[in-house]
Short mmCIF file of C-alpha atoms and ligand atoms in Angstrom, two decimals:
data_model
loop_
_atom_site.label_atom_id
_atom_site.label_comp_id
_atom_site.label_asym_id
_atom_site.label_seq_id
_atom_site.Cartn_x
_atom_site.Cartn_y
_atom_site.Cartn_z
CA UNK F 1 63.67 -51.51 11.08
CA UNK F 2 63.85 -47.77 11.06
CA UNK F 3 61.73 -45.92 13.57
CA UNK F 4 60.26 -42.48 12.95
CA UNK F 5 62.57 -40.11 14.80
CA UNK F 6 60.77 -39.08 17.96
CA UNK F 7 61.98 -37.17 21.00
CA UNK F 8 60.82 -37.80 24.57
CA UNK F 9 62.05 -36.21 27.75
CA UNK F 10 60.73 -35.66 31.24
CA UNK F 11 61.39 -33.49 34.27
CA UNK F 12 60.23 -34.21 37.81
CA UNK F 13 57.93 -31.72 39.49
CA UNK F 14 59.75 -31.92 42.79
CA UNK F 15 61.22 -28.72 44.15
CA UNK F 16 62.13 -25.68 42.08
CA UNK F 17 63.47 -25.99 38.56
CA UNK F 18 67.10 -24.83 38.58
CA UNK F 19 69.68 -23.64 36.10
CA UNK F 20 71.06 -27.20 35.68
CA UNK F 21 67.63 -28.51 34.63
CA UNK F 22 67.24 -25.55 32.31
CA UNK F 23 70.65 -25.61 30.60
CA UNK F 24 71.19 -29.37 30.68
CA UNK F 25 67.69 -30.24 29.49
CA UNK F 26 64.80 -27.82 29.00
CA UNK F 27 66.56 -25.19 26.91
CA UNK F 28 67.81 -27.93 24.60
CA UNK F 29 64.26 -29.25 24.13
CA UNK F 30 63.15 -26.08 22.36
CA UNK F 31 65.00 -26.29 18.99
CA UNK F 32 64.21 -30.02 18.68
CA UNK F 33 60.57 -29.04 18.18
CA UNK F 34 61.44 -27.81 14.67
CA UNK F 35 63.11 -31.01 13.55
CA UNK F 36 61.30 -33.82 15.41
CA UNK F 37 58.01 -35.00 16.83
CA UNK F 38 58.49 -34.21 20.51
CA UNK F 39 56.82 -35.26 23.73
CA UNK F 40 57.73 -33.40 26.90
CA UNK F 41 56.45 -34.71 30.17
CA UNK F 42 55.94 -33.56 33.74
CA UNK F 43 56.82 -36.85 35.42
CA UNK F 44 54.61 -36.58 38.48
CA UNK F 45 54.62 -40.36 39.05
CA UNK F 46 58.39 -40.26 39.35
CA UNK F 47 58.13 -37.40 41.84
CA UNK F 48 56.11 -39.49 44.32
CA UNK F 49 58.92 -42.05 44.68
CA UNK F 50 59.92 -39.72 47.49
CA UNK F 51 57.33 -38.07 49.72
CA UNK F 52 55.54 -35.01 48.28
CA UNK F 53 52.66 -33.33 50.02
CA UNK F 54 49.63 -33.30 47.71
CA UNK F 55 49.53 -29.47 47.79
CA UNK F 56 53.19 -29.23 46.83
CA UNK F 57 52.83 -31.77 44.04
CA UNK F 58 49.91 -29.89 42.55
CA UNK F 59 51.74 -26.56 42.77
CA UNK F 60 55.03 -27.83 41.37
CA UNK F 61 53.23 -29.62 38.51
CA UNK F 62 51.65 -26.32 37.46
CA UNK F 63 54.94 -24.43 37.97
CA UNK F 64 56.92 -26.89 35.90
CA UNK F 65 54.34 -26.76 33.10
CA UNK F 66 54.46 -22.95 33.22
CA UNK F 67 58.27 -23.17 32.98
CA UNK F 68 58.10 -25.43 29.93
CA UNK F 69 55.78 -22.91 28.26
CA UNK F 70 57.88 -19.90 29.30
CA UNK F 71 61.05 -21.59 28.04
CA UNK F 72 59.50 -21.92 24.58
CA UNK F 73 57.82 -25.32 24.45
CA UNK F 74 54.91 -24.78 22.10
CA UNK F 75 52.00 -27.08 23.02
CA UNK F 76 50.80 -27.00 19.42
CA UNK F 77 54.11 -28.28 18.06
CA UNK F 78 54.94 -30.66 20.91
CA UNK F 79 52.88 -32.87 23.16
CA UNK F 80 53.21 -31.41 26.65
CA UNK F 81 51.52 -33.43 29.39
CA UNK F 82 51.75 -34.88 32.86
CA UNK F 83 52.55 -38.56 33.16
CA UNK F 84 49.77 -39.58 35.57
CA UNK F 85 47.07 -38.62 33.05
CA UNK F 86 48.26 -41.35 30.66
CA UNK F 87 47.69 -44.58 32.57
CA UNK F 88 49.71 -46.69 30.11
CA UNK F 89 52.95 -45.37 31.70
CA UNK F 90 52.12 -47.34 34.84
CA UNK F 91 50.95 -50.33 32.85
CA UNK F 92 54.07 -50.65 30.71
CA UNK F 93 56.27 -49.97 33.75
CA UNK F 94 54.74 -53.07 35.39
CA UNK F 95 55.60 -55.16 32.35
CA UNK F 96 59.15 -53.79 32.48
CA UNK F 97 59.35 -54.60 36.21
CA UNK F 98 58.92 -58.18 35.10
CA UNK F 99 61.53 -57.88 32.32
CA UNK F 100 64.24 -56.02 34.26
CA UNK F 101 66.26 -57.71 37.02
CA UNK F 102 66.54 -56.46 40.60
CA UNK F 103 70.34 -56.33 40.25
CA UNK F 104 69.99 -53.85 37.38
CA UNK F 105 68.11 -51.54 39.70
CA UNK F 106 70.27 -51.85 42.80
CA UNK F 107 73.39 -50.90 40.87
CA UNK F 108 71.96 -47.54 39.70
CA UNK F 109 74.13 -44.80 41.19
CA UNK F 110 71.16 -42.45 41.60
CA UNK F 111 69.34 -45.09 43.62
CA UNK F 112 72.43 -45.63 45.78
CA UNK F 113 72.84 -41.86 46.29
CA UNK F 114 69.19 -41.29 47.14
CA UNK F 115 68.77 -44.37 49.30
CA UNK F 116 72.12 -43.96 51.08
CA UNK F 117 72.39 -46.22 54.10
CA UNK F 118 68.63 -46.39 54.21
CA UNK F 119 68.06 -48.70 51.26
CA UNK F 120 65.70 -51.09 53.09
CA UNK F 121 63.51 -48.21 54.08
CA UNK F 122 62.97 -46.20 50.90
CA UNK F 123 59.90 -46.72 48.74
CA UNK F 124 59.78 -49.68 46.39
CA UNK F 125 59.00 -47.09 43.70
CA UNK F 126 62.42 -45.50 44.16
CA UNK F 127 64.06 -48.81 43.32
CA UNK F 128 61.78 -49.46 40.32
CA UNK F 129 62.09 -45.84 39.12
CA UNK F 130 64.24 -46.62 36.02
CA UNK F 131 61.68 -49.14 34.86
CA UNK F 132 59.02 -46.39 34.81
CA UNK F 133 61.48 -44.15 32.98
CA UNK F 134 62.01 -46.84 30.33
CA UNK F 135 58.22 -47.11 30.00
CA UNK F 136 57.94 -43.31 29.50
CA UNK F 137 60.33 -43.48 26.59
CA UNK F 138 59.38 -46.78 24.97
CA UNK F 139 55.62 -46.25 25.16
CA UNK F 140 56.18 -43.70 22.40
CA UNK F 141 59.03 -45.70 20.78
CA UNK F 142 61.11 -42.55 21.22
CA UNK F 143 64.42 -42.69 19.39
CA UNK F 144 66.11 -39.66 20.99
CA UNK F 145 66.14 -38.54 24.60
CA UNK F 146 67.73 -35.18 25.48
CA UNK F 147 68.90 -35.17 29.11
CA UNK F 148 71.70 -33.99 31.36
CA UNK F 149 74.69 -36.19 32.07
CA UNK F 150 73.24 -37.59 35.32
CA UNK F 151 70.59 -39.56 33.39
CA UNK F 152 73.08 -41.47 31.27
CA UNK F 153 72.97 -44.65 33.34
CA UNK F 154 69.16 -44.66 33.36
CA UNK F 155 69.16 -44.43 29.58
CA UNK F 156 71.59 -47.32 29.29
CA UNK F 157 69.17 -49.32 31.38
CA UNK F 158 66.32 -48.28 29.09
CA UNK F 159 68.31 -49.75 26.21
CA UNK F 160 68.90 -52.96 28.18
CA UNK F 161 65.18 -53.28 28.92
CA UNK F 162 64.25 -52.69 25.25
CA UNK F 163 66.74 -55.31 24.12
CA UNK F 164 65.68 -57.87 26.72
CA UNK F 165 62.01 -57.38 25.85
CA UNK F 166 62.82 -57.76 22.13
CA UNK F 167 64.75 -60.99 22.91
CA UNK F 168 62.45 -62.53 25.50
CA UNK F 169 59.41 -62.10 23.27
CA UNK F 170 61.12 -62.54 19.90
CA UNK F 171 58.84 -65.40 18.77
CA UNK F 172 55.67 -63.66 19.83
CA UNK F 173 56.80 -60.37 18.29
CA UNK F 174 57.31 -62.21 14.99
CA UNK F 175 54.05 -64.19 15.16
CA UNK F 176 52.12 -61.00 15.84
CA UNK F 177 53.58 -59.58 12.66
CA UNK F 178 55.91 -56.97 14.15
CA UNK F 179 59.50 -56.27 13.20
CA UNK F 180 61.96 -58.07 15.48
CA UNK F 181 63.28 -54.80 16.89
CA UNK F 182 59.90 -54.04 18.45
CA UNK F 183 61.22 -51.39 20.83
CA UNK F 184 63.95 -49.05 19.55
CA UNK F 185 67.34 -48.87 21.19
CA UNK F 186 67.08 -45.22 22.19
CA UNK F 187 69.87 -42.70 21.67
CA UNK F 188 70.66 -40.37 24.56
CA UNK F 189 71.25 -36.75 23.49
CA UNK F 190 73.72 -35.45 26.04
CA UNK F 191 75.48 -32.50 24.48
CA UNK F 192 76.52 -28.89 24.88
CA UNK F 193 78.62 -27.01 27.40
CA UNK F 194 76.26 -27.53 30.36
CA UNK F 195 75.38 -31.23 30.56
CA UNK F 196 76.47 -31.18 34.19
CA UNK F 197 76.02 -27.80 35.89
CA UNK F 198 77.72 -27.77 39.26
CA UNK F 199 76.73 -26.13 42.56
CA UNK F 200 77.65 -22.43 42.79
CA UNK F 201 79.07 -23.12 46.27
CA UNK F 202 81.11 -26.22 45.50
CA UNK F 203 82.39 -27.09 42.03
CA UNK F 204 82.65 -30.77 42.91
CA UNK F 205 78.90 -31.18 43.58
CA UNK F 206 76.13 -31.23 40.99
CA UNK F 207 73.62 -28.36 41.13
CA UNK F 208 70.55 -30.06 42.57
CA UNK F 209 67.07 -29.46 43.92
CA UNK F 210 67.97 -31.22 47.14
CA UNK F 211 71.06 -29.17 48.11
CA UNK F 212 70.22 -27.54 51.46
CA UNK F 213 71.87 -24.25 50.39
CA UNK F 214 69.69 -21.89 48.31
CA UNK F 215 72.90 -20.15 47.27
CA UNK F 216 74.06 -23.31 45.50
CA UNK F 217 71.55 -22.93 42.68
CA UNK F 218 69.73 -20.36 40.58
CA UNK F 219 66.07 -21.23 40.24
CA UNK F 220 63.99 -20.16 37.28
CA UNK F 221 61.69 -18.05 39.40
CA UNK F 222 64.54 -16.02 40.96
CA UNK F 223 64.24 -12.30 40.27
CA UNK F 224 66.99 -10.26 38.61
CA UNK F 225 68.49 -9.09 41.88
CA UNK F 226 68.68 -12.59 43.36
CA UNK F 227 70.25 -14.03 40.19
CA UNK F 228 72.93 -11.31 40.15
CA UNK F 229 73.70 -11.76 43.87
CA UNK F 230 74.03 -15.55 43.60
CA UNK F 231 76.48 -15.21 40.71
CA UNK F 232 78.54 -12.56 42.44
CA UNK F 233 78.79 -14.75 45.55
CA UNK F 234 79.52 -17.94 43.55
CA UNK F 235 82.70 -19.71 44.58
CA UNK F 236 85.59 -19.02 42.20
CA UNK F 237 89.38 -18.82 42.46
CA UNK F 238 92.04 -16.15 42.40
CA UNK F 239 93.50 -16.85 38.95
CA UNK F 240 92.52 -15.07 35.74
CA UNK F 241 90.57 -17.15 33.23
CA UNK F 242 92.81 -19.16 30.88
CA UNK F 243 92.84 -18.62 27.13
CA UNK F 244 92.63 -22.35 26.32
CA UNK F 245 90.24 -25.11 27.51
CA UNK F 246 93.11 -27.09 28.99
CA UNK F 247 93.63 -24.31 31.51
CA UNK F 248 90.22 -25.06 33.06
CA UNK F 249 91.42 -28.50 34.19
CA UNK F 250 91.61 -28.72 37.96
CA UNK F 251 89.55 -25.50 38.29
CA UNK F 252 86.01 -26.88 38.71
CA UNK F 253 84.40 -23.57 39.74
CA UNK F 254 85.94 -21.65 36.83
CA UNK F 255 85.00 -24.45 34.44
CA UNK F 256 81.42 -24.40 35.71
CA UNK F 257 80.96 -20.63 35.37
CA UNK F 258 82.47 -20.64 31.88
CA UNK F 259 80.14 -23.52 30.93
CA UNK F 260 77.13 -21.60 32.25
CA UNK F 261 78.15 -18.51 30.26
CA UNK F 262 78.62 -20.62 27.12
CA UNK F 263 75.24 -22.35 27.45
CA UNK F 264 73.36 -19.14 28.19
CA UNK F 265 74.91 -17.36 25.21
CA UNK F 266 74.67 -20.31 22.81
CA UNK F 267 78.47 -20.34 22.35
CA UNK F 268 81.23 -22.84 23.05
CA UNK F 269 83.46 -22.67 26.12
CA UNK F 270 86.39 -21.82 23.84
CA UNK F 271 84.43 -18.82 22.48
CA UNK F 272 83.96 -17.65 26.05
CA UNK F 273 87.68 -18.03 26.78
CA UNK F 274 88.48 -16.14 23.57
CA UNK F 275 86.48 -13.23 24.95
CA UNK F 276 87.46 -13.41 28.64
CA UNK F 277 90.80 -15.27 28.79
CA UNK F 278 93.31 -13.33 30.85
CA UNK F 279 90.59 -11.51 32.82
CA UNK F 280 89.79 -12.24 36.45
CA UNK F 281 86.44 -13.03 38.08
CA UNK F 282 86.08 -9.35 39.01
CA UNK F 283 85.37 -8.74 35.33
CA UNK F 284 83.83 -12.09 34.38
CA UNK F 285 81.22 -12.42 37.12
CA UNK F 286 79.42 -9.12 36.39
CA UNK F 287 79.31 -10.06 32.69
CA UNK F 288 77.89 -13.47 33.57
CA UNK F 289 75.38 -11.93 35.97
CA UNK F 290 74.20 -9.52 33.28
CA UNK F 291 73.84 -12.33 30.73
CA UNK F 292 71.98 -14.56 33.19
CA UNK F 293 69.59 -11.77 34.12
CA UNK F 294 68.93 -10.93 30.46
CA UNK F 295 68.26 -14.57 29.62
CA UNK F 296 66.42 -15.72 32.74
CA UNK F 297 64.50 -12.78 34.22
CA UNK F 298 62.00 -12.45 31.33
CA UNK F 299 61.30 -16.16 31.69
CA UNK F 300 60.52 -15.71 35.39
CA UNK F 301 58.00 -12.99 34.47
CA UNK F 302 56.46 -15.27 31.89
CA UNK F 303 56.20 -18.14 34.40
CA UNK F 304 54.37 -15.84 36.82
CA UNK F 305 52.04 -14.72 34.02
CA UNK F 306 51.11 -18.33 33.20
CA UNK F 307 50.64 -19.19 36.86
CA UNK F 308 48.12 -16.41 37.22
CA UNK F 309 45.73 -18.57 35.20
CA UNK F 310 46.10 -22.23 36.22
CA UNK F 311 43.04 -23.20 34.15
CA UNK F 312 45.00 -22.44 30.97
CA UNK F 313 47.88 -24.63 32.19
CA UNK F 314 45.51 -27.45 33.11
CA UNK F 315 43.91 -27.24 29.66
CA UNK F 316 47.36 -27.57 28.03
CA UNK F 317 48.08 -30.69 30.11
CA UNK F 318 44.71 -32.27 29.38
CA UNK F 319 45.06 -31.67 25.65
CA UNK F 320 48.62 -33.05 25.69
CA UNK F 321 47.50 -36.12 27.66
CA UNK F 322 44.75 -36.84 25.14
CA UNK F 323 47.19 -36.71 22.25
CA UNK F 324 49.80 -38.79 24.11
CA UNK F 325 47.12 -41.37 24.99
CA UNK F 326 46.45 -42.13 21.34
CA UNK F 327 50.07 -43.25 20.82
CA UNK F 328 50.28 -44.90 24.23
CA UNK F 329 47.11 -46.94 23.72
CA UNK F 330 48.36 -48.28 20.41
CA UNK F 331 51.70 -49.43 21.86
CA UNK F 332 50.09 -50.91 24.95
CA UNK F 333 47.57 -52.85 22.87
CA UNK F 334 50.43 -54.36 20.87
CA UNK F 335 52.40 -55.14 24.03
CA UNK F 336 49.39 -56.97 25.51
CA UNK F 337 49.17 -59.15 22.42
CA UNK F 338 52.91 -59.80 22.43
CA UNK F 339 52.84 -60.85 26.08
CA UNK F 340 49.81 -63.07 25.69
CA UNK F 341 47.30 -61.13 27.77
CA UNK F 342 43.83 -62.05 26.57
CA UNK F 343 41.73 -59.08 25.56
P1 TYM N 401 65.26 -34.53 36.86
O1 TYM N 401 63.88 -34.06 37.10
O2 TYM N 401 66.14 -34.82 38.02
O3 TYM N 401 66.03 -33.50 35.94
C1 TYM N 401 65.46 -33.02 34.74
C2 TYM N 401 66.54 -32.86 33.69
O4 TYM N 401 67.55 -31.95 34.16
C3 TYM N 401 68.83 -32.54 34.02
N1 TYM N 401 69.69 -32.06 35.12
C4 TYM N 401 70.85 -31.44 34.94
N2 TYM N 401 71.53 -31.12 33.82
C5 TYM N 401 72.72 -30.47 33.98
N3 TYM N 401 73.23 -30.13 35.20
C6 TYM N 401 72.59 -30.45 36.35
N4 TYM N 401 73.09 -30.10 37.53
C7 TYM N 401 71.34 -31.13 36.24
N5 TYM N 401 70.44 -31.59 37.17
C8 TYM N 401 69.44 -32.16 36.46
C9 TYM N 401 68.58 -34.04 34.11
O5 TYM N 401 69.64 -34.76 33.52
C10 TYM N 401 67.28 -34.16 33.36
O6 TYM N 401 67.51 -34.23 31.96
N6 TYM N 401 64.68 -39.36 35.71
C11 TYM N 401 64.57 -38.01 35.18
C12 TYM N 401 63.20 -37.65 34.68
C13 TYM N 401 62.63 -38.60 33.68
C14 TYM N 401 62.99 -38.73 32.32
C15 TYM N 401 62.14 -39.71 31.78
C16 TYM N 401 63.96 -38.09 31.53
C17 TYM N 401 61.62 -39.47 33.91
N7 TYM N 401 61.32 -40.13 32.78
C18 TYM N 401 62.24 -40.09 30.46
C19 TYM N 401 64.05 -38.50 30.19
C20 TYM N 401 63.19 -39.48 29.68
C21 TYM N 401 64.92 -37.04 36.30
O7 TYM N 401 64.82 -37.34 37.45
O8 TYM N 401 65.24 -35.80 35.87
#
């Protein structure tokens, strides 16, 4: 069966949104609004898999929504909402907890990284996290999911869950009159020069919200001065930039900064090397800083403008949740029948 193309993606409201989230995900969400039905979600239920104070969660939910709006997500074109307002996410996640196997969850690298040596002592939610993520996507039968590279394994698991559900319930799916591919096998959209933005302090580590060093990341609310300083201080090397992509091999910091420039300017890494190959970081960093400030600083102003009126942001989320609920309720009703829940 062919599914209507539909895009779903989510970002956690935990900590400040950084350049990796923006270039690897959010910025790529914007043009998809013109070609697809899109749902963009503030995944607050995912955020509580690790401790968040209620005040922080509320603040970061509003900030992330303001960032979506400032980045160009249009709540009239797309459905923009927070996960906890659509209760079917939790409901379908429970069903998927009973479809997925514990071994599928314990082999997730993000779980292993986050749990570390402490795996008996983290929340049960952290282990079941990918099952909720599969529910986010499949509740809307989304066919395409734009994400950064670090979500690849979770999306493979989403495909496994969809396939196992379709198999386990094949007879019931058929007797209820649905096509045998009840849930779609979702395509990840992982593309562009910045699918994995690295720390500005260490080119071997991913830029992340949890890095203890503020200097390792640019956050979307940084002002122009801070952005420029962080780029000028970013770790680099002593060689001039190469003229060909091959020359970036074994130079993770150079590769990262070139990738950031490419993503911010909407060009390829080779285009950037065509312009800057042969020049050193003394010339490249100021150009990158200027580009980053031009692209990011107006967004920071826009985020602050939205945050000045939280009632407008809350209204956007409520409206989005209402529209999402219509689709979610339809899927969940069908899933109940397929499973055999009496209603
Ligand atoms: P989260 O909140 O950690 O990150 C949000 C998005 O940003 C991308 N990203 C990066 N991209 C490039 N370089 C980086 N350094 C970098 N760091 C983060 C992530 O790949 C992601 O696309 N589990 C998800 C949220 C989620 C979700 C979903 C996503 C929940 N349900 C359904 C898609 C569909 C997460 O924790 O993303």
